[in-house]
XYZ file of C-alpha atoms in Angstrom:
138
model
C -11.106 -17.764 -18.651
C -9.401 -14.347 -18.533
C -8.292 -12.917 -15.220
C -8.151 -9.244 -14.288
C -6.843 -7.462 -11.205
C -9.420 -6.968 -8.457
C -7.258 -5.551 -5.684
C -3.745 -5.394 -4.253
C -3.646 -6.363 -0.594
C -1.354 -4.959 2.074
C -1.354 -6.381 5.606
C -0.906 -3.686 8.257
C -0.670 -3.614 12.036
C -2.572 -0.317 12.479
C -5.411 0.072 9.984
C -6.305 3.677 10.876
C -2.676 4.813 10.544
C -2.357 3.048 7.182
C -5.614 4.541 5.886
C -4.430 8.003 6.916
C -1.199 7.513 4.951
C -2.773 6.140 1.758
C -5.657 8.641 1.885
C -3.936 11.832 3.041
C -0.338 11.461 1.804
C -0.867 9.355 -1.335
C -4.341 10.635 -2.256
C -6.404 7.434 -2.602
C -10.115 7.654 -1.702
C -11.672 5.204 0.749
C -14.500 3.293 -0.959
C -15.352 0.499 1.485
C -14.719 -0.603 5.086
C -15.735 -3.981 6.509
C -14.777 -6.847 8.842
C -14.674 -10.582 8.162
C -14.390 -13.519 10.589
C -15.760 -16.999 11.089
C -14.686 -20.535 10.293
C -14.780 -20.191 6.477
C -12.559 -17.100 6.611
C -10.094 -18.718 9.045
C -9.941 -21.823 6.850
C -9.562 -19.688 3.721
C -6.529 -17.798 5.032
C -5.137 -20.839 6.848
C -5.019 -19.287 10.348
C -7.119 -20.678 13.222
C -9.458 -18.034 14.623
C -8.454 -15.431 12.023
C -10.452 -12.256 11.553
C -9.759 -9.173 9.499
C -10.698 -5.503 9.364
C -10.525 -4.230 5.776
C -10.464 -0.894 3.962
C -10.626 -0.661 0.171
C -9.141 2.389 -1.535
C -9.786 3.540 -5.106
C -6.675 3.187 -7.285
C -8.275 3.751 -10.674
C -8.645 0.437 -12.489
C -8.297 -1.559 -9.255
C -8.416 -1.209 -5.487
C -5.785 -1.211 -2.774
C -6.942 -3.400 0.105
C -5.549 -2.641 3.561
C -6.195 -5.368 6.112
C -5.444 -5.655 9.819
C -5.612 -9.320 10.826
C -6.104 -10.904 14.175
C -4.436 -12.825 15.698
C -1.119 -11.210 14.746
C 2.265 -12.822 14.069
C 4.932 -11.028 16.100
C 7.706 -12.375 13.824
C 6.329 -10.906 10.561
C 8.345 -8.114 8.928
C 8.209 -6.122 5.685
C 10.804 -7.180 3.127
C 13.384 -5.056 1.380
C 12.267 -4.380 -2.201
C 15.429 -6.050 -3.561
C 14.874 -9.387 -1.761
C 13.403 -12.322 -3.671
C 9.703 -12.505 -2.862
C 9.510 -8.862 -1.789
C 6.389 -6.913 -2.655
C 5.661 -3.295 -3.442
C 2.657 -1.305 -4.583
C 3.050 0.668 -7.832
C 0.947 3.783 -8.433
C 1.000 6.140 -11.430
C 0.823 9.922 -11.417
C 0.901 12.413 -14.279
C 3.404 14.764 -12.586
C 5.851 13.059 -10.205
C 7.615 16.276 -9.192
C 4.341 17.893 -8.104
C 3.370 14.736 -6.208
C 6.759 14.767 -4.444
C 6.515 18.486 -3.626
C 3.060 17.982 -2.083
C 4.067 15.056 0.180
C 3.881 15.868 3.890
C 7.326 16.336 5.493
C 6.934 13.271 7.725
C 6.694 10.833 4.790
C 9.783 8.605 4.481
C 11.031 8.659 0.876
C 13.928 6.549 -0.380
C 15.144 9.379 -2.628
C 13.978 12.377 -4.593
C 12.329 11.602 -7.973
C 14.744 9.863 -10.341
C 14.708 9.230 -14.111
C 15.680 5.662 -14.989
C 17.567 4.538 -18.097
C 14.216 3.610 -19.647
C 12.975 7.187 -19.222
C 10.509 6.345 -16.453
C 10.426 8.780 -13.534
C 10.231 6.949 -10.179
C 9.995 7.676 -6.492
C 9.919 5.046 -3.746
C 8.482 5.793 -0.333
C 7.526 3.721 2.684
C 4.133 3.476 4.291
C 3.865 3.510 8.110
C 4.378 -0.293 8.162
C 7.633 -0.073 6.187
C 6.069 -1.392 2.967
C 7.562 -0.003 -0.241
C 5.341 2.116 -2.495
C 6.578 3.050 -5.961
C 5.104 6.172 -7.504
C 5.943 6.525 -11.181
C 5.478 8.818 -14.114
C 5.936 6.772 -17.290
């Protein structure tokens, strides 16, 4: 059986703030919003009493899923992209410089657009939760 990507999930502490970032700063369209709870969900994610508020955003061939879970874990933190097990979301654009120029001033970028040894143009930024987002022009 062949697998294909359905969505890329990002856990956030403030769903509305995250949606604003991915919609307004990054340019992804919201396509669905829903909540899930109950025993089957809690068992599925392995957290007693878990519930989740979800937003799906259109990322072309797949979706980005933002989810705010309850109850929350006060000890959870976003990893540095260079740490083993770290995660980041990768999004493609046709013109990285234009994307960078159009970013709102309050968006935290790691650097200006860079060209790697492979010829790929990259830009890393952080969402409001501190998660790394790579925007690239191949």
